[in-house]
């Protein structure tokens, strides 16, 4: 799961101890043992009713999160995601997946837990600095593209860290180190305090911005609409526009089913919305569909893929996903894994689509946008470029209580292009929720979409 401010990712294993009763009930499994994850700086230990994560670099191994076993090779995280480990052609290779993400991670069996993982973690501030710096050094793919000399960053900031450096001071140092990345998936966290930077000239997709924009759209763009409905705790809005057009606004790919709801409940709520909106009658009647992602804080990629399955009659590839997997060479990656779009066994809309995006279209909002690029049929992007962050985030913990996140993946188009940093560009450029647009009661991107699809405005 990918959101701009959250420090817990969908592929992060749920923190906390595993109840003894759960461990006793699970029994041995073919996937029990120690596994190294290809490309994610992680070792997993399966057994005793749990899946235990260890976060590794060349200078560290720190105990991470714990997931409760619910069946053979199946585990449940604290946020309700289901993790699976499945062996492949032999007992020494396996695949790891989460139901709320897309793609798989390759696992290779180890004979034992690395020795570093059994040693007590040092709480020395300089050790924390080294783990922080080394984690980015081995996993972050975009230093060259962003023009950042990460070794020079270490040389500048490490002398500022001493044995008596406080956690608050470390938080400030780490924040200054990563600020020039302007990467919304890079977060430094200390309890409830967060540091993150979005791309210059863009705005964080906050609850306040979402509420302001939604109020504006309802009052201006949907004034003549009919059958307006909200779903998913208000994060999904649908309305019929004049001229047999539809309007679908999605402000996030998650948060549909309430706090702490399992992913299955999120998926069920999305399906309820899609089944209501894209019923047999409407999918035949619509002449065009506007999908508004201009304020979208991200979430689960798999929910975006679930929507694309209702927008095509022809299977196609949404994108391919790969991860950096060589600590010493940022140009080496795992083999790209195509993410398929398979038409849903339910009514599907296959007509023209106009996708509205902007700088506050973040993370899973961007992967969904990318998944529509090669959609069979007429699809056009209108507005501004998206934020430019696509990867699942790696969540890392330090012994002093600080935590941080970083990306290590790329999402590739069929031509091998990525949009990290720059964002997915629009095909038709229009201003998006600028001060002038609000002041003059204009929504140029929406109007352009309606006119393009043949509606009345």
Short mmCIF file of C-alpha atoms in Angstrom, two decimals:
data_model
loop_
_atom_site.label_atom_id
_atom_site.label_comp_id
_atom_site.label_asym_id
_atom_site.label_seq_id
_atom_site.Cartn_x
_atom_site.Cartn_y
_atom_site.Cartn_z
CA UNK A 1 0.00 0.00 0.00
CA UNK A 2 1.32 3.40 -0.84
CA UNK A 3 0.23 6.65 0.70
CA UNK A 4 2.11 9.92 0.91
CA UNK A 5 2.36 10.22 4.69
CA UNK A 6 1.92 6.70 6.02
CA UNK A 7 5.01 4.97 7.36
CA UNK A 8 3.54 1.49 7.16
CA UNK A 9 3.53 -0.13 3.70
CA UNK A 10 1.41 -2.99 2.56
CA UNK A 11 4.40 -5.29 2.28
CA UNK A 12 5.59 -4.41 5.74
CA UNK A 13 4.93 -7.26 8.11
CA UNK A 14 2.67 -6.49 11.05
CA UNK A 15 4.51 -5.45 14.18
CA UNK A 16 3.99 -7.20 17.46
CA UNK A 17 4.45 -10.53 19.13
CA UNK A 18 2.71 -13.63 17.87
CA UNK A 19 0.36 -15.22 20.43
CA UNK A 20 1.59 -18.60 21.65
CA UNK A 21 -1.75 -20.20 20.81
CA UNK A 22 -1.41 -19.13 17.17
CA UNK A 23 2.08 -20.57 16.95
CA UNK A 24 1.01 -23.84 18.48
CA UNK A 25 -1.95 -24.21 16.14
CA UNK A 26 -0.05 -23.58 12.93
CA UNK A 27 2.19 -26.65 12.72
CA UNK A 28 5.19 -27.05 10.37
CA UNK A 29 4.95 -25.90 6.77
CA UNK A 30 6.93 -26.58 3.59
CA UNK A 31 7.77 -22.89 3.54
CA UNK A 32 9.22 -22.82 7.07
CA UNK A 33 12.81 -21.67 7.18
CA UNK A 34 14.99 -18.66 6.47
CA UNK A 35 14.53 -16.76 3.20
CA UNK A 36 16.39 -13.88 1.57
CA UNK A 37 14.25 -11.54 -0.54
CA UNK A 38 15.79 -10.64 -3.89
CA UNK A 39 16.21 -6.88 -4.09
CA UNK A 40 14.60 -5.64 -0.86
CA UNK A 41 17.32 -5.82 1.79
CA UNK A 42 15.21 -8.26 3.76
CA UNK A 43 15.46 -11.70 5.34
CA UNK A 44 12.30 -13.54 6.37
CA UNK A 45 12.04 -16.31 8.94
CA UNK A 46 8.94 -18.50 8.64
CA UNK A 47 8.03 -20.93 11.39
CA UNK A 48 6.48 -21.26 14.82
CA UNK A 49 3.26 -19.65 13.66
CA UNK A 50 4.86 -16.44 12.44
CA UNK A 51 6.71 -14.70 9.64
CA UNK A 52 9.47 -12.54 11.08
CA UNK A 53 11.15 -9.80 9.07
CA UNK A 54 14.80 -8.79 9.41
CA UNK A 55 15.94 -5.57 7.73
CA UNK A 56 19.46 -5.93 6.40
CA UNK A 57 22.30 -3.91 4.94
CA UNK A 58 26.01 -4.67 4.63
CA UNK A 59 26.50 -3.02 8.04
CA UNK A 60 23.35 -4.07 9.91
CA UNK A 61 20.57 -6.53 10.56
CA UNK A 62 17.63 -5.24 12.59
CA UNK A 63 14.55 -7.14 13.62
CA UNK A 64 11.50 -5.80 11.80
CA UNK A 65 7.83 -6.74 11.89
CA UNK A 66 6.00 -9.93 12.66
CA UNK A 67 3.04 -11.46 10.85
CA UNK A 68 0.71 -14.10 12.32
CA UNK A 69 0.37 -17.38 10.47
CA UNK A 70 -3.17 -18.25 9.45
CA UNK A 71 -2.53 -21.30 7.26
CA UNK A 72 0.19 -23.11 5.30
CA UNK A 73 2.35 -20.34 3.84
CA UNK A 74 -0.26 -17.70 4.69
CA UNK A 75 0.16 -14.83 7.15
CA UNK A 76 -1.85 -11.84 8.35
CA UNK A 77 -0.39 -8.39 8.97
CA UNK A 78 -1.58 -5.93 11.60
CA UNK A 79 -3.24 -3.80 8.92
CA UNK A 80 -5.26 -6.76 7.62
CA UNK A 81 -3.25 -7.63 4.52
CA UNK A 82 -2.71 -11.28 3.65
CA UNK A 83 0.84 -12.36 2.84
CA UNK A 84 1.64 -15.62 1.08
CA UNK A 85 4.84 -17.62 0.63
CA UNK A 86 4.72 -20.35 -2.02
CA UNK A 87 7.59 -22.64 -3.00
CA UNK A 88 8.41 -22.98 -6.69
CA UNK A 89 10.08 -25.83 -8.60
CA UNK A 90 12.15 -26.83 -5.56
CA UNK A 91 12.12 -26.24 -1.83
CA UNK A 92 14.89 -23.61 -2.03
CA UNK A 93 13.01 -21.02 -4.10
CA UNK A 94 9.70 -19.34 -3.37
CA UNK A 95 7.44 -16.40 -4.21
CA UNK A 96 6.23 -13.82 -1.71
CA UNK A 97 3.11 -11.72 -2.32
CA UNK A 98 0.61 -9.45 -0.58
CA UNK A 99 -3.04 -9.33 -1.58
CA UNK A 100 -3.08 -5.54 -1.55
CA UNK A 101 -0.05 -5.18 -3.84
CA UNK A 102 0.73 -6.33 -7.38
CA UNK A 103 3.50 -8.64 -8.49
CA UNK A 104 5.67 -11.00 -6.47
CA UNK A 105 9.01 -11.05 -4.73
CA UNK A 106 11.53 -13.82 -5.30
CA UNK A 107 12.80 -15.69 -2.24
CA UNK A 108 15.91 -17.85 -1.90
CA UNK A 109 16.31 -20.20 1.06
CA UNK A 110 19.25 -19.68 3.44
CA UNK A 111 20.70 -22.39 5.65
CA UNK A 112 20.57 -20.14 8.71
CA UNK A 113 19.80 -16.64 9.87
CA UNK A 114 22.78 -14.33 9.18
CA UNK A 115 24.99 -13.98 12.24
CA UNK A 116 24.51 -10.20 12.35
CA UNK A 117 20.78 -10.74 12.97
CA UNK A 118 21.45 -12.50 16.29
CA UNK A 119 23.52 -9.67 17.75
CA UNK A 120 21.91 -6.97 19.92
CA UNK A 121 21.23 -3.76 18.01
CA UNK A 122 23.40 -0.81 18.98
CA UNK A 123 21.59 2.37 20.02
CA UNK A 124 24.60 4.56 19.33
CA UNK A 125 23.53 7.58 17.20
CA UNK A 126 26.43 7.04 14.81
CA UNK A 127 25.28 3.47 14.19
CA UNK A 128 21.78 4.78 13.48
CA UNK A 129 23.27 7.24 10.99
CA UNK A 130 25.26 4.49 9.26
CA UNK A 131 22.22 2.23 8.95
CA UNK A 132 20.12 5.11 7.57
CA UNK A 133 22.76 6.14 5.02
CA UNK A 134 23.62 2.57 4.00
CA UNK A 135 19.95 1.64 3.48
CA UNK A 136 19.60 4.39 0.88
CA UNK A 137 23.03 3.61 -0.59
CA UNK A 138 22.03 -0.01 -1.26
CA UNK A 139 18.40 0.42 -2.27
CA UNK A 140 17.49 3.90 -3.58
CA UNK A 141 17.43 3.85 -7.43
CA UNK A 142 17.20 7.55 -8.28
CA UNK A 143 20.29 9.38 -7.00
CA UNK A 144 21.76 9.83 -10.48
CA UNK A 145 18.47 10.98 -12.00
CA UNK A 146 18.07 13.54 -9.23
CA UNK A 147 21.69 14.72 -9.38
CA UNK A 148 22.44 13.75 -5.76
CA UNK A 149 25.93 12.69 -4.63
CA UNK A 150 24.92 10.49 -1.69
CA UNK A 151 28.55 9.97 -0.63
CA UNK A 152 29.00 13.73 -0.38
CA UNK A 153 25.85 13.83 1.78
CA UNK A 154 27.45 11.34 4.17
CA UNK A 155 30.68 13.33 4.30
CA UNK A 156 28.75 16.49 5.14
CA UNK A 157 26.42 15.15 7.82
CA UNK A 158 28.18 12.27 9.58
CA UNK A 159 30.62 14.59 11.42
CA UNK A 160 27.56 16.22 13.02
CA UNK A 161 26.61 12.98 14.77
CA UNK A 162 28.21 12.11 18.11
CA UNK A 163 27.62 9.71 20.98
CA UNK A 164 25.39 12.24 22.72
CA UNK A 165 23.36 13.28 19.64
CA UNK A 166 19.68 13.15 20.58
CA UNK A 167 16.91 11.45 18.66
CA UNK A 168 15.40 14.85 17.93
CA UNK A 169 18.70 16.04 16.47
CA UNK A 170 18.99 12.87 14.38
CA UNK A 171 15.48 13.46 13.04
CA UNK A 172 16.59 16.91 11.88
CA UNK A 173 19.80 15.62 10.32
CA UNK A 174 18.03 12.82 8.46
CA UNK A 175 15.38 15.23 7.24
CA UNK A 176 17.98 17.63 5.86
CA UNK A 177 19.81 14.76 4.17
CA UNK A 178 16.79 13.57 2.16
CA UNK A 179 15.06 16.90 1.54
CA UNK A 180 16.85 17.52 -1.81
CA UNK A 181 15.41 14.26 -3.16
CA UNK A 182 11.92 15.81 -3.24
CA UNK A 183 10.58 12.28 -3.13
CA UNK A 184 7.16 11.89 -1.53
CA UNK A 185 7.91 8.23 -0.78
CA UNK A 186 10.90 9.21 1.38
CA UNK A 187 9.61 9.84 4.89
CA UNK A 188 11.41 10.28 8.21
CA UNK A 189 9.19 9.49 11.19
CA UNK A 190 9.45 10.00 14.93
CA UNK A 191 6.22 8.87 16.57
CA UNK A 192 3.52 11.13 15.17
CA UNK A 193 6.00 13.53 13.60
CA UNK A 194 6.74 13.14 9.88
CA UNK A 195 9.08 14.75 7.38
CA UNK A 196 8.48 14.40 3.65
CA UNK A 197 8.94 16.61 0.60
CA UNK A 198 6.79 16.63 -2.52
CA UNK A 199 7.95 17.68 -5.96
CA UNK A 200 8.45 21.47 -6.13
CA UNK A 201 5.37 23.28 -7.37
CA UNK A 202 2.96 20.58 -6.17
CA UNK A 203 0.72 20.23 -3.15
CA UNK A 204 0.29 17.38 -0.69
CA UNK A 205 -3.07 15.60 -1.24
CA UNK A 206 -4.29 16.30 2.29
CA UNK A 207 -7.77 15.78 3.72
CA UNK A 208 -8.21 19.54 3.74
CA UNK A 209 -7.34 19.89 0.05
CA UNK A 210 -9.57 16.94 -0.82
CA UNK A 211 -12.54 18.44 1.04
CA UNK A 212 -12.01 21.87 -0.57
CA UNK A 213 -11.76 20.44 -4.08
CA UNK A 214 -14.70 18.09 -3.65
CA UNK A 215 -16.91 20.96 -2.46
CA UNK A 216 -15.84 23.05 -5.47
CA UNK A 217 -16.50 20.21 -7.94
CA UNK A 218 -19.92 19.41 -6.55
CA UNK A 219 -20.97 23.08 -6.65
CA UNK A 220 -19.54 23.85 -10.08
CA UNK A 221 -19.01 20.76 -12.21
CA UNK A 222 -21.81 18.56 -10.94
CA UNK A 223 -24.52 21.22 -10.63
CA UNK A 224 -26.44 19.70 -13.56
CA UNK A 225 -25.47 16.09 -12.79
CA UNK A 226 -27.83 13.35 -11.71
CA UNK A 227 -27.56 10.14 -9.71
CA UNK A 228 -24.65 11.49 -7.68
CA UNK A 229 -23.47 8.96 -5.12
CA UNK A 230 -20.59 8.62 -2.69
CA UNK A 231 -18.93 5.31 -1.87
CA UNK A 232 -16.00 4.14 0.20
CA UNK A 233 -16.30 6.63 3.06
CA UNK A 234 -16.61 9.44 0.51
CA UNK A 235 -13.38 8.60 -1.33
CA UNK A 236 -15.27 7.56 -4.45
CA UNK A 237 -17.87 9.80 -6.10
CA UNK A 238 -19.92 9.05 -9.18
CA UNK A 239 -22.39 11.21 -11.12
CA UNK A 240 -24.13 11.11 -14.49
CA UNK A 241 -23.35 14.21 -16.55
CA UNK A 242 -25.49 15.67 -19.32
CA UNK A 243 -24.88 14.14 -22.74
CA UNK A 244 -24.62 10.54 -21.49
CA UNK A 245 -21.25 11.08 -19.85
CA UNK A 246 -20.12 9.68 -16.53
CA UNK A 247 -17.92 11.26 -13.87
CA UNK A 248 -15.90 9.10 -11.46
CA UNK A 249 -13.78 10.81 -8.82
CA UNK A 250 -11.32 8.72 -6.79
CA UNK A 251 -9.38 10.43 -3.99
CA UNK A 252 -7.50 7.31 -2.86
CA UNK A 253 -7.11 3.59 -3.36
CA UNK A 254 -7.98 2.56 0.16
CA UNK A 255 -9.64 3.85 3.30
CA UNK A 256 -13.01 2.70 1.95
CA UNK A 257 -14.10 0.42 4.78
CA UNK A 258 -13.14 2.27 7.94
CA UNK A 259 -10.18 2.27 10.27
CA UNK A 260 -8.26 -1.02 10.62
CA UNK A 261 -10.51 -2.76 8.07
CA UNK A 262 -8.85 -5.75 6.37
CA UNK A 263 -7.95 -5.45 2.72
CA UNK A 264 -10.75 -7.86 1.77
CA UNK A 265 -13.23 -5.31 3.15
CA UNK A 266 -11.60 -2.54 1.11
CA UNK A 267 -11.90 -4.64 -2.01
CA UNK A 268 -15.53 -5.51 -1.27
CA UNK A 269 -16.41 -1.83 -0.85
CA UNK A 270 -14.75 -0.98 -4.17
CA UNK A 271 -16.64 -3.80 -5.87
CA UNK A 272 -19.91 -2.49 -4.42
CA UNK A 273 -19.19 0.92 -5.90
CA UNK A 274 -18.20 -0.47 -9.30
CA UNK A 275 -21.18 -2.79 -9.46
CA UNK A 276 -23.49 0.12 -8.70
CA UNK A 277 -21.84 2.56 -11.09
CA UNK A 278 -20.90 0.28 -13.98
CA UNK A 279 -24.06 -1.74 -14.23
CA UNK A 280 -25.25 -3.28 -17.50
CA UNK A 281 -27.44 -0.34 -18.45
CA UNK A 282 -24.94 2.41 -17.79
CA UNK A 283 -21.99 0.67 -19.44
CA UNK A 284 -24.02 0.45 -22.65
CA UNK A 285 -25.44 3.97 -22.44
CA UNK A 286 -22.31 6.00 -21.59
CA UNK A 287 -20.61 7.82 -24.44
CA UNK A 288 -17.66 8.87 -22.34
CA UNK A 289 -16.26 8.59 -18.81
CA UNK A 290 -14.28 11.23 -16.90
CA UNK A 291 -12.02 9.72 -14.22
CA UNK A 292 -10.83 12.43 -11.84
CA UNK A 293 -7.59 11.63 -9.96
CA UNK A 294 -6.39 15.19 -9.42
CA UNK A 295 -6.37 14.83 -5.62
CA UNK A 296 -5.44 11.23 -4.90
CA UNK A 297 -3.22 10.20 -2.00
CA UNK A 298 -2.50 6.69 -3.25
CA UNK A 299 -3.13 3.35 -1.57
CA UNK A 300 -3.20 -0.18 -2.96
CA UNK A 301 -2.12 -0.78 -6.56
CA UNK A 302 -4.29 -3.88 -6.76
CA UNK A 303 -7.43 -1.76 -6.30
CA UNK A 304 -6.40 0.34 -9.28
CA UNK A 305 -5.90 -2.79 -11.35
CA UNK A 306 -9.35 -3.96 -10.22
CA UNK A 307 -10.86 -0.83 -11.73
CA UNK A 308 -8.98 -1.24 -15.01
CA UNK A 309 -10.52 -4.72 -15.28
CA UNK A 310 -13.91 -3.02 -15.58
CA UNK A 311 -12.66 -0.75 -18.38
CA UNK A 312 -11.61 -3.25 -21.06
CA UNK A 313 -12.83 -6.29 -22.95
CA UNK A 314 -9.29 -7.16 -24.06
CA UNK A 315 -6.48 -8.41 -21.81
CA UNK A 316 -3.39 -6.21 -21.75
CA UNK A 317 -0.36 -5.37 -19.61
CA UNK A 318 -0.70 -2.47 -17.19
CA UNK A 319 3.05 -2.09 -16.62
CA UNK A 320 6.04 -4.16 -15.57
CA UNK A 321 7.58 -3.91 -12.13
CA UNK A 322 11.22 -4.33 -11.12
CA UNK A 323 13.35 -3.61 -8.05
CA UNK A 324 16.94 -2.56 -7.57
CA UNK A 325 18.75 -5.70 -6.39
CA UNK A 326 22.49 -5.00 -6.29
CA UNK A 327 23.72 -2.99 -3.27
CA UNK A 328 26.78 -1.84 -5.23
CA UNK A 329 25.21 -1.16 -8.63
CA UNK A 330 22.05 0.97 -8.98
CA UNK A 331 21.74 -0.10 -12.62
CA UNK A 332 21.02 -3.74 -11.72
CA UNK A 333 17.44 -4.87 -11.12
CA UNK A 334 15.24 -7.88 -10.67
CA UNK A 335 13.68 -9.29 -13.83
CA UNK A 336 10.69 -7.06 -14.78
CA UNK A 337 7.40 -8.75 -13.91
CA UNK A 338 4.46 -7.80 -16.15
CA UNK A 339 1.25 -6.91 -14.29
CA UNK A 340 -1.73 -8.11 -16.33
CA UNK A 341 -5.17 -6.57 -16.72
CA UNK A 342 -7.73 -9.33 -17.20
CA UNK A 343 -11.29 -8.25 -18.10
CA UNK A 344 -13.64 -8.68 -15.14
CA UNK A 345 -16.54 -11.11 -15.21
CA UNK A 346 -18.97 -8.24 -14.71
CA UNK A 347 -20.37 -5.39 -16.86
CA UNK A 348 -17.49 -3.44 -18.39
CA UNK A 349 -17.25 0.03 -19.91
CA UNK A 350 -14.98 0.10 -22.97
CA UNK A 351 -15.72 3.52 -24.46
CA UNK A 352 -13.68 6.75 -24.40
CA UNK A 353 -12.08 7.76 -21.10
CA UNK A 354 -10.62 11.12 -20.05
CA UNK A 355 -8.28 10.91 -17.05
CA UNK A 356 -7.74 14.09 -15.03
CA UNK A 357 -4.39 14.28 -13.19
CA UNK A 358 -2.21 16.79 -11.39
CA UNK A 359 0.69 17.13 -9.01
CA UNK A 360 -1.51 15.91 -6.15
CA UNK A 361 -2.03 12.60 -7.97
CA UNK A 362 0.32 10.43 -5.94
CA UNK A 363 1.60 6.85 -5.79
CA UNK A 364 -1.20 4.31 -6.51
CA UNK A 365 -3.05 7.17 -8.21
CA UNK A 366 -0.07 7.29 -10.58
CA UNK A 367 0.24 3.56 -11.12
CA UNK A 368 -3.46 3.52 -11.99
CA UNK A 369 -2.87 6.37 -14.45
CA UNK A 370 0.04 4.42 -15.95
CA UNK A 371 -2.13 1.29 -16.15
CA UNK A 372 -4.52 3.18 -18.45
CA UNK A 373 -1.83 4.27 -20.94
CA UNK A 374 -2.10 1.10 -23.01
CA UNK A 375 -5.78 0.49 -22.33
CA UNK A 376 -7.46 -0.70 -25.54
CA UNK A 377 -9.75 2.04 -26.79
CA UNK A 378 -9.59 5.80 -26.57
CA UNK A 379 -7.99 7.15 -23.39
CA UNK A 380 -6.63 10.68 -22.97
CA UNK A 381 -4.86 12.31 -20.01
CA UNK A 382 -5.75 15.93 -19.21
CA UNK A 383 -4.35 18.36 -16.65
CA UNK A 384 -0.85 18.37 -15.18
CA UNK A 385 1.87 15.78 -14.58
CA UNK A 386 1.41 13.45 -11.62
CA UNK A 387 3.67 13.61 -8.54
CA UNK A 388 6.33 11.12 -9.74
CA UNK A 389 6.44 8.37 -7.07
CA UNK A 390 5.40 4.82 -7.96
CA UNK A 391 7.26 2.25 -5.89
CA UNK A 392 6.00 0.31 -2.91
CA UNK A 393 7.83 1.84 0.04
CA UNK A 394 10.36 0.01 2.18
CA UNK A 395 9.67 0.74 5.85
CA UNK A 396 12.77 0.71 8.03
CA UNK A 397 13.15 0.99 11.81
CA UNK A 398 16.10 2.18 13.88
CA UNK A 399 16.81 1.01 17.45
CA UNK A 400 16.26 4.50 18.89
CA UNK A 401 12.62 4.57 17.74
CA UNK A 402 13.07 6.54 14.53
CA UNK A 403 11.62 5.09 11.33
CA UNK A 404 11.91 5.95 7.67
CA UNK A 405 10.65 4.89 4.26
CA UNK A 406 12.19 4.82 0.81
CA UNK A 407 11.37 3.40 -2.63
CA UNK A 408 13.42 0.77 -4.46
CA UNK A 409 11.20 -0.15 -7.43
CA UNK A 410 10.48 1.09 -10.95
CA UNK A 411 7.26 0.73 -12.95
CA UNK A 412 8.02 0.34 -16.65
CA UNK A 413 5.93 1.09 -19.71
CA UNK A 414 6.00 -1.40 -22.60
CA UNK A 415 8.87 0.64 -24.07
CA UNK A 416 10.84 0.48 -20.83
CA UNK A 417 10.17 4.05 -19.73
CA UNK A 418 9.63 5.13 -16.14
CA UNK A 419 7.98 8.31 -14.85
CA UNK A 420 9.75 8.52 -11.48
CA UNK A 421 10.56 12.09 -10.53
CA UNK A 422 8.76 13.75 -13.43
CA UNK A 423 5.37 12.03 -13.10
CA UNK A 424 3.08 10.78 -15.86
CA UNK A 425 2.63 13.74 -18.25
CA UNK A 426 -0.74 14.84 -19.57
CA UNK A 427 -1.49 14.65 -23.26
CA UNK A 428 -3.55 17.84 -23.00
CA UNK A 429 -2.25 20.41 -20.53
CA UNK A 430 -4.66 22.45 -18.43
CA UNK A 431 -4.33 24.26 -15.09
CA UNK A 432 -5.40 22.23 -12.07
CA UNK A 433 -6.96 23.93 -9.02
CA UNK A 434 -4.83 27.05 -9.17
CA UNK A 435 -5.72 30.20 -7.24
CA UNK A 436 -6.86 31.78 -10.49
CA UNK A 437 -9.07 28.79 -11.34
CA UNK A 438 -10.75 28.96 -7.94
CA UNK A 439 -11.07 32.75 -8.06
CA UNK A 440 -12.73 32.72 -11.47
CA UNK A 441 -14.82 29.62 -10.73
CA UNK A 442 -13.09 27.73 -13.52
CA UNK A 443 -12.24 24.08 -13.91
CA UNK A 444 -10.42 24.04 -17.22
CA UNK A 445 -9.38 20.38 -17.12
CA UNK A 446 -12.92 19.19 -16.38
CA UNK A 447 -14.40 21.39 -19.13
CA UNK A 448 -11.78 20.17 -21.61
CA UNK A 449 -12.64 16.56 -20.81
CA UNK A 450 -16.39 17.09 -21.19
CA UNK A 451 -15.97 18.92 -24.49
CA UNK A 452 -13.57 16.30 -25.80
CA UNK A 453 -15.96 13.48 -24.95
CA UNK A 454 -18.79 15.23 -26.76
CA UNK A 455 -20.78 16.41 -23.78
CA UNK A 456 -22.39 19.79 -23.12
CA UNK A 457 -20.67 22.39 -20.97
#
